[in-house]
mmCIF file of C-alpha atoms in Angstrom:
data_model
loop_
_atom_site.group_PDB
_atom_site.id
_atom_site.type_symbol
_atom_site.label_atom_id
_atom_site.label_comp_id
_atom_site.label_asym_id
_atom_site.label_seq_id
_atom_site.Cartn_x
_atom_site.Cartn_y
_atom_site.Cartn_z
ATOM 1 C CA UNK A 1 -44.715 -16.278 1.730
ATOM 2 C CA UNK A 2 -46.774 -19.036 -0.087
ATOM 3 C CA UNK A 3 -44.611 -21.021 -2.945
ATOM 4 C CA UNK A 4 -48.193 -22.656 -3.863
ATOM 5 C CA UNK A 5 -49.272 -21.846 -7.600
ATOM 6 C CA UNK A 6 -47.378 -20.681 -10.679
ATOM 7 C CA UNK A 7 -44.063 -19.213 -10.483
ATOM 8 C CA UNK A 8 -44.191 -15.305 -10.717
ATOM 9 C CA UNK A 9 -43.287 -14.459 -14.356
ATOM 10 C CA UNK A 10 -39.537 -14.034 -14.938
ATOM 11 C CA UNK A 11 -39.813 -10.567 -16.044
ATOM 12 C CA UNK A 12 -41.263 -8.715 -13.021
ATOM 13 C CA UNK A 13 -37.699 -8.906 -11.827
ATOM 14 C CA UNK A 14 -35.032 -6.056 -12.510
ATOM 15 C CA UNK A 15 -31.251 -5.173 -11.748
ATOM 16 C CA UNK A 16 -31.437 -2.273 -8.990
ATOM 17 C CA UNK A 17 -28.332 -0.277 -10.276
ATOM 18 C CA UNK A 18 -29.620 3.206 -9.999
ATOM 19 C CA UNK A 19 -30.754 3.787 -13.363
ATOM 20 C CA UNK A 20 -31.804 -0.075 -14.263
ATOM 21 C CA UNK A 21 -35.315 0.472 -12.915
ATOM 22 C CA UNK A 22 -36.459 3.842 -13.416
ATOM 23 C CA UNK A 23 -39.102 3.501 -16.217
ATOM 24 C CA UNK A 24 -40.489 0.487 -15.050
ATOM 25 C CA UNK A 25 -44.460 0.675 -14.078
ATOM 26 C CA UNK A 26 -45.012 0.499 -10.801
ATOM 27 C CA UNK A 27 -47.248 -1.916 -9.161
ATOM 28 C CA UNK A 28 -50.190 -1.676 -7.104
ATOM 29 C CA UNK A 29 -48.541 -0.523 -3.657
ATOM 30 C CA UNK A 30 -46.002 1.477 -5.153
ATOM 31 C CA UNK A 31 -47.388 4.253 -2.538
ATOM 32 C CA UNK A 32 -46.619 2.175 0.791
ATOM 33 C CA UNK A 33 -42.994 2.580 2.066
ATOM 34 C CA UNK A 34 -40.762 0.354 0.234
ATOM 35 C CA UNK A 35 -37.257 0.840 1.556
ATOM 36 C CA UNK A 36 -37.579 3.813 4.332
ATOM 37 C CA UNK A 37 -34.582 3.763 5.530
ATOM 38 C CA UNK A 38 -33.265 5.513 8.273
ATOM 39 C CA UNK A 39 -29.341 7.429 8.371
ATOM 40 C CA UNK A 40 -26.681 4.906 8.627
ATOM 41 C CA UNK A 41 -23.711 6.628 9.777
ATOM 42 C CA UNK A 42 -22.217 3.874 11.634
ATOM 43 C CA UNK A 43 -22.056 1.682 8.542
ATOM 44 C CA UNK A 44 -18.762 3.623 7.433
ATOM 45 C CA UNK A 45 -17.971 -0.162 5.492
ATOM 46 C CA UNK A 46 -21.003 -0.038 3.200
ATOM 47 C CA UNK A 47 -19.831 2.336 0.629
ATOM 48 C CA UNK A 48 -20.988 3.618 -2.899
ATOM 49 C CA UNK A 49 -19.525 2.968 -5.965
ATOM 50 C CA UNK A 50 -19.693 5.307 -8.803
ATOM 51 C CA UNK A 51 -19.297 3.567 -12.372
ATOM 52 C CA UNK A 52 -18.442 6.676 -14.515
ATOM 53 C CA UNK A 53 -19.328 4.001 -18.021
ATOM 54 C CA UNK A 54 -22.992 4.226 -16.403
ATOM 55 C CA UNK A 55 -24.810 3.533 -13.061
ATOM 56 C CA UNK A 56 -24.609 4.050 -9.498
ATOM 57 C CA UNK A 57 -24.310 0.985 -6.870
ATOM 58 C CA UNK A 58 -23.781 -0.202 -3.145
ATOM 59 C CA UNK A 59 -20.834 -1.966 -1.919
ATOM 60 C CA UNK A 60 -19.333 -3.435 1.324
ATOM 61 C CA UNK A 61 -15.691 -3.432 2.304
ATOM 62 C CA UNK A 62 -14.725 -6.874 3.535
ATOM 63 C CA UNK A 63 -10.996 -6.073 3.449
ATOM 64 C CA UNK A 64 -8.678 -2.776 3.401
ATOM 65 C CA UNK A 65 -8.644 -2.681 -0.262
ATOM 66 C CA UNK A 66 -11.479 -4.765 -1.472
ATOM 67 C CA UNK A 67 -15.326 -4.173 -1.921
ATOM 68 C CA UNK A 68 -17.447 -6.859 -2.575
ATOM 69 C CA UNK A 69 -20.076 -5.819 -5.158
ATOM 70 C CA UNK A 70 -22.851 -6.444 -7.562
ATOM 71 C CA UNK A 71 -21.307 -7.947 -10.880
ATOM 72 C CA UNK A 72 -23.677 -5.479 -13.638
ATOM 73 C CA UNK A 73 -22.676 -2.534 -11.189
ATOM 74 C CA UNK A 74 -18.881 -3.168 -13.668
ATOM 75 C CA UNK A 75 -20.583 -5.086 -16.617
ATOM 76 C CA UNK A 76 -23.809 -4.076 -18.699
ATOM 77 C CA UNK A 77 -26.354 -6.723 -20.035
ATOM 78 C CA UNK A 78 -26.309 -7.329 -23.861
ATOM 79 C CA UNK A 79 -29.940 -7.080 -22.991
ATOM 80 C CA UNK A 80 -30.968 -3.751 -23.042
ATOM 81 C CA UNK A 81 -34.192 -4.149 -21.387
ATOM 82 C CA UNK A 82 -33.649 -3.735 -17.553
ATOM 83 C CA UNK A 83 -35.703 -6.590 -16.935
ATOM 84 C CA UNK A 84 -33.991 -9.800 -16.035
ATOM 85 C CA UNK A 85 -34.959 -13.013 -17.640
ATOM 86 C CA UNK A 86 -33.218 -16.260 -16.289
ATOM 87 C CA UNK A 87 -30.741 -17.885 -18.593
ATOM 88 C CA UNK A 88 -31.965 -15.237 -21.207
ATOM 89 C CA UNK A 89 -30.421 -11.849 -20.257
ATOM 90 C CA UNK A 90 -26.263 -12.084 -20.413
ATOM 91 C CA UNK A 91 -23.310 -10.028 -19.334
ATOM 92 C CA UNK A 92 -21.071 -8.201 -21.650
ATOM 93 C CA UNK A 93 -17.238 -7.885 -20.744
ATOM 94 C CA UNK A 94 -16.072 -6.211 -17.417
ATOM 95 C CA UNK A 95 -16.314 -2.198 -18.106
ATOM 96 C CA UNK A 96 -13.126 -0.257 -17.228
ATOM 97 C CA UNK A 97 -12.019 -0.700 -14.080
ATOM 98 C CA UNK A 98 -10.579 3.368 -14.532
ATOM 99 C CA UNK A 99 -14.090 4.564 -14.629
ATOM 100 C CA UNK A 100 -15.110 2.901 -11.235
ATOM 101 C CA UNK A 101 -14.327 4.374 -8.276
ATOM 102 C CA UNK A 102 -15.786 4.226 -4.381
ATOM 103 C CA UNK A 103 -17.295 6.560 -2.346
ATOM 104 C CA UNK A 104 -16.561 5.777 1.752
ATOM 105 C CA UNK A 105 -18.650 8.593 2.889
ATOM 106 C CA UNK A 106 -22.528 8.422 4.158
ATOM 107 C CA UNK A 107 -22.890 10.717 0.850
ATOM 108 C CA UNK A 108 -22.037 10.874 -2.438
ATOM 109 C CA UNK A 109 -19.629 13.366 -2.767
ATOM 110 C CA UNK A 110 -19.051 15.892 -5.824
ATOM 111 C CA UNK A 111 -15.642 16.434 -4.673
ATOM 112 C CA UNK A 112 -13.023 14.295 -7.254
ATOM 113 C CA UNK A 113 -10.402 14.116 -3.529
ATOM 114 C CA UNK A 114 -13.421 11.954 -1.950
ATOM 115 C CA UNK A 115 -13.320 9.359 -4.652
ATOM 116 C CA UNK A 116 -11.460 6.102 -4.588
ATOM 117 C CA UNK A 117 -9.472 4.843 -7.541
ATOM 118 C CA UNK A 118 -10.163 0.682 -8.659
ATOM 119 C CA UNK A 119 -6.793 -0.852 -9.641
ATOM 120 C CA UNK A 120 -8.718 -4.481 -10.564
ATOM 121 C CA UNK A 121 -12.065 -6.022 -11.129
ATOM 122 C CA UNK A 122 -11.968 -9.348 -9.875
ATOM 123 C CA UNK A 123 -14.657 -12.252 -10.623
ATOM 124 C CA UNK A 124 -14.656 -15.743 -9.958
ATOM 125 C CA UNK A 125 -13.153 -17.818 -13.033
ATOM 126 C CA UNK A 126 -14.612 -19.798 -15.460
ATOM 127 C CA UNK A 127 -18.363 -17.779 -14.911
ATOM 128 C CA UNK A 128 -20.850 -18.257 -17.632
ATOM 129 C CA UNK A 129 -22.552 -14.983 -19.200
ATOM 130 C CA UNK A 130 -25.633 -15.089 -17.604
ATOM 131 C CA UNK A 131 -26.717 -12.607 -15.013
ATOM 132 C CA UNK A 132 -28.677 -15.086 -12.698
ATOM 133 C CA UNK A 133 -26.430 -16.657 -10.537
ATOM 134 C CA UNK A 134 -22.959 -15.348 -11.404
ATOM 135 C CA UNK A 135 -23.909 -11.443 -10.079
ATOM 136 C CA UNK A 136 -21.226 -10.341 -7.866
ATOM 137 C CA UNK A 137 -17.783 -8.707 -8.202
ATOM 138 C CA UNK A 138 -15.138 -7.361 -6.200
ATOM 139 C CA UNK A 139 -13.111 -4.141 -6.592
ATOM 140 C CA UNK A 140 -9.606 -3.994 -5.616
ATOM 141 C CA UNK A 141 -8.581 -0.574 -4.426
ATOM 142 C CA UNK A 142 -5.440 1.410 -5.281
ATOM 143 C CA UNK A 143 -5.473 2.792 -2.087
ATOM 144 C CA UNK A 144 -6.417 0.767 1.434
ATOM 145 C CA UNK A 145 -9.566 2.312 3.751
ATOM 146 C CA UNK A 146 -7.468 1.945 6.895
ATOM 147 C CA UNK A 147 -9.723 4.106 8.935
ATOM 148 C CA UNK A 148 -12.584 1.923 8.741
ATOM 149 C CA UNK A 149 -13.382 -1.749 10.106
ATOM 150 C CA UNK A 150 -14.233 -3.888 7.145
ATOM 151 C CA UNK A 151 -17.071 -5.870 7.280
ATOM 152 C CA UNK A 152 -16.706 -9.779 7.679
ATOM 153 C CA UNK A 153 -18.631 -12.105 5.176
ATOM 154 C CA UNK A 154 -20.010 -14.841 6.732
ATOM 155 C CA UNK A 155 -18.163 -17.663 4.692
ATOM 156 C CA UNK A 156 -19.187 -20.742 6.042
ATOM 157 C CA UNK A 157 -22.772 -20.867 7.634
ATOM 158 C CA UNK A 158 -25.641 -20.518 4.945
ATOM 159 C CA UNK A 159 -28.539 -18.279 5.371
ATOM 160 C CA UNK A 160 -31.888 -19.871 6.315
ATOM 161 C CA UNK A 161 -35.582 -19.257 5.788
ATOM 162 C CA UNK A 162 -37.138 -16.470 7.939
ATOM 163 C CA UNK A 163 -33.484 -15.725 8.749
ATOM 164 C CA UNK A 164 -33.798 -11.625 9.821
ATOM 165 C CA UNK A 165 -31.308 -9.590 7.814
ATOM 166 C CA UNK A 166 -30.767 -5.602 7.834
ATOM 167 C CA UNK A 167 -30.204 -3.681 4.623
ATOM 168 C CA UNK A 168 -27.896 -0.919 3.887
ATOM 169 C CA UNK A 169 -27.319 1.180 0.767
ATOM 170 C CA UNK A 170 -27.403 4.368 -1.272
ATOM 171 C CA UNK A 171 -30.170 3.763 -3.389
ATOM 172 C CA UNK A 172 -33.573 5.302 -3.592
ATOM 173 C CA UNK A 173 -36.055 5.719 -1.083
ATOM 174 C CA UNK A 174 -39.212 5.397 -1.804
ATOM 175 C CA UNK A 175 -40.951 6.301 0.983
ATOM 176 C CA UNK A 176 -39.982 9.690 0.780
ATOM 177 C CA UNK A 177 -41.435 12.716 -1.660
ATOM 178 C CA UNK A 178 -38.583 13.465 -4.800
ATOM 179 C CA UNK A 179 -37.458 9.755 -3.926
ATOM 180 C CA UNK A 180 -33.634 10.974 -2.696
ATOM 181 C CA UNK A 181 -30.815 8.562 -3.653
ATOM 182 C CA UNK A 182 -27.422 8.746 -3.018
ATOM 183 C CA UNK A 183 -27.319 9.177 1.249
ATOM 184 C CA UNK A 184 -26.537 5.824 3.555
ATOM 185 C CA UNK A 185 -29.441 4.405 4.865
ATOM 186 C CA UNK A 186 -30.665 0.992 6.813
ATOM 187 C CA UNK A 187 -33.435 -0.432 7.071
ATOM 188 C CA UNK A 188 -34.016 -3.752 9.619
ATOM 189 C CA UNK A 189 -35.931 -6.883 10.646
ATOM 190 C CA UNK A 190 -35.934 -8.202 7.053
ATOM 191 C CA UNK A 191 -36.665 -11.851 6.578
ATOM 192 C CA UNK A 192 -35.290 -14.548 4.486
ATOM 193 C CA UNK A 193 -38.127 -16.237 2.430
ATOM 194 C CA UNK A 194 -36.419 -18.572 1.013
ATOM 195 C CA UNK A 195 -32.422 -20.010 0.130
ATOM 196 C CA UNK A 196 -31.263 -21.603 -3.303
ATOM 197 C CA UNK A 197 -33.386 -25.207 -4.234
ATOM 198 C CA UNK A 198 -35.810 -24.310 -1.869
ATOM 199 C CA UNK A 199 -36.867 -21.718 -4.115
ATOM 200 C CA UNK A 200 -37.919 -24.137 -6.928
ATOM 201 C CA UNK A 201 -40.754 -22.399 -8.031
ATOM 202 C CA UNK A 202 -38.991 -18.753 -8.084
ATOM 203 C CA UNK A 203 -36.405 -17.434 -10.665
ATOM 204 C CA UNK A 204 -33.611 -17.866 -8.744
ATOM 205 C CA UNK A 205 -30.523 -20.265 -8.549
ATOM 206 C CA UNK A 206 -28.931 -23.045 -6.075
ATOM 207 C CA UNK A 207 -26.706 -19.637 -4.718
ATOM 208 C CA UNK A 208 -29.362 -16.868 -4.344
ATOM 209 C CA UNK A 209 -31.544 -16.356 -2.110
ATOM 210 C CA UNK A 210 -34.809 -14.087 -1.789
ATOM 211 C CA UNK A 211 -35.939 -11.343 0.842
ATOM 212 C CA UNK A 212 -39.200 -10.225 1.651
ATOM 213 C CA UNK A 213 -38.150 -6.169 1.325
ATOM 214 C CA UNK A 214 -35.265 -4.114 1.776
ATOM 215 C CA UNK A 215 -32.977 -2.640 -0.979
ATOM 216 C CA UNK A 216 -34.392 -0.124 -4.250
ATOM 217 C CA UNK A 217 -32.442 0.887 -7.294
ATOM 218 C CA UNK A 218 -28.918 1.976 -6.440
ATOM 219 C CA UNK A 219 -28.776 -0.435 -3.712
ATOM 220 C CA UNK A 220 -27.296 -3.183 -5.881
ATOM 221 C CA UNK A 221 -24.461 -4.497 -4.669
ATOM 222 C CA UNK A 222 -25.335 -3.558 -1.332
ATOM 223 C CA UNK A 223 -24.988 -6.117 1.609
ATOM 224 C CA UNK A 224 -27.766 -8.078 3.457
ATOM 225 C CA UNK A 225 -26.264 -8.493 7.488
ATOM 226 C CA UNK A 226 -27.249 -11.093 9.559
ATOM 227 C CA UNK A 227 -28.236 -10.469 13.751
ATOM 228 C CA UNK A 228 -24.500 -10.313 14.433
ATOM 229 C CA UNK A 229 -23.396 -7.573 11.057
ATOM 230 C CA UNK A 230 -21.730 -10.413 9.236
ATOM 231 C CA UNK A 231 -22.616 -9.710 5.336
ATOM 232 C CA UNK A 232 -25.147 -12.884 3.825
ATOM 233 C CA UNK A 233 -26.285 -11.647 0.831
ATOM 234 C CA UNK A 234 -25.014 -9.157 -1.781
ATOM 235 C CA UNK A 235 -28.048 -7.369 -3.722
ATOM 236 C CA UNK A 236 -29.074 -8.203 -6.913
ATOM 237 C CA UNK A 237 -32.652 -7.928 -8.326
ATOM 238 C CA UNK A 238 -35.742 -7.410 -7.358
ATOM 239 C CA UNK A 239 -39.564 -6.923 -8.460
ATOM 240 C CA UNK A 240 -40.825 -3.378 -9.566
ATOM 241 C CA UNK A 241 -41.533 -1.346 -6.069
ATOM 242 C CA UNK A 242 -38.312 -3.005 -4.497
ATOM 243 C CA UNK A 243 -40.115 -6.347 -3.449
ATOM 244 C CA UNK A 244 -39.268 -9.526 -3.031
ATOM 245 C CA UNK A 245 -35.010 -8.673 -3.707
ATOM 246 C CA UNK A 246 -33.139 -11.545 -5.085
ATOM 247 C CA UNK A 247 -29.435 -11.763 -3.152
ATOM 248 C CA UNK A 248 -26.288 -12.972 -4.344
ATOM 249 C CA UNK A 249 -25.794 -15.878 -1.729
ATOM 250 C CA UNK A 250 -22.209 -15.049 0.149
ATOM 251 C CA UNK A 251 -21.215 -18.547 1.601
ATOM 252 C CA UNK A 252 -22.001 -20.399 -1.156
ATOM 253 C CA UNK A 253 -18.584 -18.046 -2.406
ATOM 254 C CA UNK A 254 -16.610 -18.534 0.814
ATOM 255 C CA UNK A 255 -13.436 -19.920 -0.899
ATOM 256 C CA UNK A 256 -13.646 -17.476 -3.578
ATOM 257 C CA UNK A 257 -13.654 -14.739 -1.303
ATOM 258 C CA UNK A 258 -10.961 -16.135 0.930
ATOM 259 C CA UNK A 259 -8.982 -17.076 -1.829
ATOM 260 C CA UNK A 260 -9.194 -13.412 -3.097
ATOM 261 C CA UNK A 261 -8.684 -11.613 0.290
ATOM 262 C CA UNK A 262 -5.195 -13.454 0.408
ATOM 263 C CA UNK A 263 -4.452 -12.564 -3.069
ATOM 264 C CA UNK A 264 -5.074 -9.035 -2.102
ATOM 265 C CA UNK A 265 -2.724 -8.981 1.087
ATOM 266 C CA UNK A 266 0.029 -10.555 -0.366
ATOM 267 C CA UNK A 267 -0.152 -7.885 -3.247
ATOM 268 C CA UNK A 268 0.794 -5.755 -0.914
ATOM 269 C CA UNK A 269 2.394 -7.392 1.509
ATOM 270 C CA UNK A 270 -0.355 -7.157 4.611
ATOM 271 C CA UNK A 271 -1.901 -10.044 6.922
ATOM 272 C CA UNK A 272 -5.582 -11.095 5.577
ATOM 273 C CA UNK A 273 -8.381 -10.755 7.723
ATOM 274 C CA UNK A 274 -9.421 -13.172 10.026
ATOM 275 C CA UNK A 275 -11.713 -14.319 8.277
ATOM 276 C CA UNK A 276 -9.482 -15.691 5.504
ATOM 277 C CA UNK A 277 -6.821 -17.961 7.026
ATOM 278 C CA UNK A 278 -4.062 -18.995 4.965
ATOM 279 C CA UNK A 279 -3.822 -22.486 3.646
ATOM 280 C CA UNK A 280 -1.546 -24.811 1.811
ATOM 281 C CA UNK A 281 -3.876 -24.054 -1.199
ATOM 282 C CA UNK A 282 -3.755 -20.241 -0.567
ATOM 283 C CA UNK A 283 -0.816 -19.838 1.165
ATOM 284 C CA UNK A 284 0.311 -16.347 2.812
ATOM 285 C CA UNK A 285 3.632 -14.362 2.426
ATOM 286 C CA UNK A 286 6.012 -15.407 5.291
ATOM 287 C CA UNK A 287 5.501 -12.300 7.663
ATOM 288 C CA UNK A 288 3.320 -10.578 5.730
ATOM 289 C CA UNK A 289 2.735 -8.321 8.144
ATOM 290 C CA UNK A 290 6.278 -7.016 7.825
ATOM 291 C CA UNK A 291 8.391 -4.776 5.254
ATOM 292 C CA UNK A 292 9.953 -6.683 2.388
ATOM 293 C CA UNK A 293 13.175 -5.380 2.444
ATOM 294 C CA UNK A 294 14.404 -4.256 -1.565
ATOM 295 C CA UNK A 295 17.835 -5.642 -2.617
ATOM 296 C CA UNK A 296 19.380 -2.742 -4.447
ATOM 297 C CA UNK A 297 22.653 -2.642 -6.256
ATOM 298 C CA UNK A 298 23.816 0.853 -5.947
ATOM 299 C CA UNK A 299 25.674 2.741 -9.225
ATOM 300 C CA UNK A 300 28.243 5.398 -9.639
ATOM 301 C CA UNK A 301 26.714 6.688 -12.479
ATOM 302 C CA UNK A 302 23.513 7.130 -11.350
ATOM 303 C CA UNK A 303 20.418 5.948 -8.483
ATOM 304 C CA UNK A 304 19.797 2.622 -7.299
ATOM 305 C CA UNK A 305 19.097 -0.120 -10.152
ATOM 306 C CA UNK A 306 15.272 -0.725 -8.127
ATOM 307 C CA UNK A 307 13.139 -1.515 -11.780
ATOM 308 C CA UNK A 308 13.804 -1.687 -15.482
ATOM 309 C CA UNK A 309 11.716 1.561 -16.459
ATOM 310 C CA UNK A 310 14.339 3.613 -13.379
ATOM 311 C CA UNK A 311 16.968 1.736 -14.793
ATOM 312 C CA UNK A 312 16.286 3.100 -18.519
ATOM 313 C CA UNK A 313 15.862 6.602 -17.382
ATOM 314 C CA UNK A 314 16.494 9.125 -20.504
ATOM 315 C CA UNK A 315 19.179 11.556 -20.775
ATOM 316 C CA UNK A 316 17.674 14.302 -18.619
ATOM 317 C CA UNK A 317 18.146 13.201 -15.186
ATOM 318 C CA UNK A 318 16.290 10.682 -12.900
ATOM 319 C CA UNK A 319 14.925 14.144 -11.052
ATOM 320 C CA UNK A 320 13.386 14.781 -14.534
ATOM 321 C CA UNK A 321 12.397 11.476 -15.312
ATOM 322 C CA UNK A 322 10.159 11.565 -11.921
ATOM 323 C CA UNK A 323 8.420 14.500 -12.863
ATOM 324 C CA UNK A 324 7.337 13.194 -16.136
ATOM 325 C CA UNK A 325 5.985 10.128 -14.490
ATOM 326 C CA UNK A 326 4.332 12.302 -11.891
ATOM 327 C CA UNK A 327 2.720 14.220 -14.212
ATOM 328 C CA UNK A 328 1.518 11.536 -16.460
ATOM 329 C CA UNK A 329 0.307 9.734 -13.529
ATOM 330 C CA UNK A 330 -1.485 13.173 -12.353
ATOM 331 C CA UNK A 331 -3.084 13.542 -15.955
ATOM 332 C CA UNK A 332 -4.307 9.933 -16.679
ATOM 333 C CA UNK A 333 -5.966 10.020 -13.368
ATOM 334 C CA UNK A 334 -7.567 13.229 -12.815
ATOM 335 C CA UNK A 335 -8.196 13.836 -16.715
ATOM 336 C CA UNK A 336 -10.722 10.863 -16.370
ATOM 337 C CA UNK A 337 -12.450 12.715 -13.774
ATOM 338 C CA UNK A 338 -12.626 15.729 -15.762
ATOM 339 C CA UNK A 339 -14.036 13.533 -18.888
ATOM 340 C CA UNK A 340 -16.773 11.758 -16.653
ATOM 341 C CA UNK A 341 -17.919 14.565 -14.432
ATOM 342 C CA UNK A 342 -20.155 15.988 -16.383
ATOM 343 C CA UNK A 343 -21.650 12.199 -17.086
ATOM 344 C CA UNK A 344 -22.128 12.068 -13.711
ATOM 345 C CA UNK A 345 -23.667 15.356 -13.444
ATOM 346 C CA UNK A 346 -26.466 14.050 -15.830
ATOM 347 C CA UNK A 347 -26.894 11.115 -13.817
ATOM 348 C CA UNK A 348 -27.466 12.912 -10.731
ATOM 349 C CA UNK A 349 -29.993 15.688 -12.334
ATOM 350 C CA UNK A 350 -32.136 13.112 -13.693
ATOM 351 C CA UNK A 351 -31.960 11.389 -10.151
ATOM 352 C CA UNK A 352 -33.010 14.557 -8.498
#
């Protein structure tokens, strides 16, 4: 791809959450395949995620309870206007993390037991507001995958022109009549046109980099793999008819993403993946990989003395005092199901 001649106006470019690029006009080969995609049932790790505040996104799971993402799949522009305009078009604050949740199936499920609750949002620190360079997130899970093989981002070797890259993702496929959205698909033997400064003359920044094809709307936050499945690029914009996709550049983030896969295991206590070695700066928990055993100190009066809110348990019994929690906990989370299904329901029939 020529970088002779002006730089391609700022605007032509658009987030590719599911609904960000709907009523844009299409361009001239809107009619050509864009993404057409085939099935992707071995990529069990590429997952969707289903924001329940608005919008429907990609996502790959680099650990057991962590999915790196696209950051305005969990934060919406103050900029209404789906278009993106470099140092122009901002983030508002993190939505809920309560209304995302992820999908690991190759479908979108309407079934509430196939969802995945996010216990954290996680971004790097000290980010600016502005979409272009500072668009990726990732989820912490409440509960671990364990039956699938996270993916491994590839943290320390930078992509390169006319690199080929594969795209996966749930979004929209164009090449198909109705344009269906919400089914895993790949596509392959993408190229790399060009990596951070080398793209002076496009809208990009020193850690994006752009494709020549691949993802649609609702593949944001989806992952770009390299030859060997390693994750290069996370999704975030593109031109109107999927073209030319900008990508969130993955080793330029290498110690952010190691730094946050420790966090993660020690949280709980687990090993990190290989990919993530601990450190003297991000040190693990000595035998992670084992139980923590809990110092109790029994009572007569009544159970073990494990937390404050167990140790404060009211009048009618710790039995009952399990129960309430049980059902509070039962409420909060499957009440906010019940208030955003029939959001979602919307979403979908307009999709459709």
């Amino acid at each position: 791809m020529s970088r002779s001649g002006p730089a391609k106006p700022a605007r032509l470019l658009c987030v590719l959450a599911l609904t960000a690029c709907g009523n844009a006009e299409p361009t001239a080969n809107s009619q050509q395949p864009i993404f057409a995609g085939t099935l992707a049932p071995d990529d069990i790790a590429v997952v969707a995620v289903v924001n329940f505040s608005g919008g429907q996104c990609s996502g790959s799971l680099i650990a057991p309870r962590l999915v790196l993402t696209a950051r305005h799949c969990v934060a919406k522009t103050a900029d209404k206007d789906p278009q993106v305009v470099c140092g122009k078009t901002p983030f508002e604050p993190a939505d809920s993390h309560g209304a995302i949740f992820v999908v690991p199936l190759p479908q979108i499920s309407e079934d509430p037991n196939d969802y995945v609750a996010v216990s954290e949002i996680r971004m790097p620190e000290s980010l600016g507001d502005d979409l272009c360079g500072t668009d990726v997130a990732l989820l912490r899970l409440e509960s671990p995958l364990p039956d699938i093989t996270p993916l491994t981002p590839r943290v320390e070797e930078p992509v390169t022109a006319n690199e080929v890259y594969s795209a996966v993702g749930f979004g929209i496929d164009e090449s198909l009549a109705g344009k269906p959205s919400g089914v895993r698909k790949r596509a392959d033997g993408f190229q790399v046109v060009c990596n951070g400064a080398d793209c002076a003359v496009r809208d990009v920044r020193d850690n994006e980099w752009i494709g020549n094809g691949g993802p649609c709307s609702g593949d944001s936050g989806g992952p770009a793999l390299d030859a060997s499945g390693q994750v290069i690029g996370v999704v975030s914009r593109g031109k109107t008819g999927c073209k030319e996709p900008v990508f969130s550049d993955v080793a330029t983030r290498g110690a952010w993403l190691k730094a946050e896969a420790i966090a993660a295991a020690n949280l709980v206590p687990e090993a990190p993946p290989d990919w993530a070695p601990c450190d003297s700066v991000t040190p693990c928990i000595a035998d992670a990989t084992k139980p923590v055993p809990q110092k109790v100190s029994p009572k007569d009066d009544g159970p073990a003395k494990t937390s404050c809110a167990v140790s404060r348990a009211p009048a009618f019994g710790f039995l009952g005092w399990l129960v309430m929690l049980g059902a509070a906990w039962y409420g909060a989370r499957y009440g906010l199901w019940r208030n955003h299904r029939s959001r979602r329901s919307r979403t979908l029939s307009r999709l459709r």
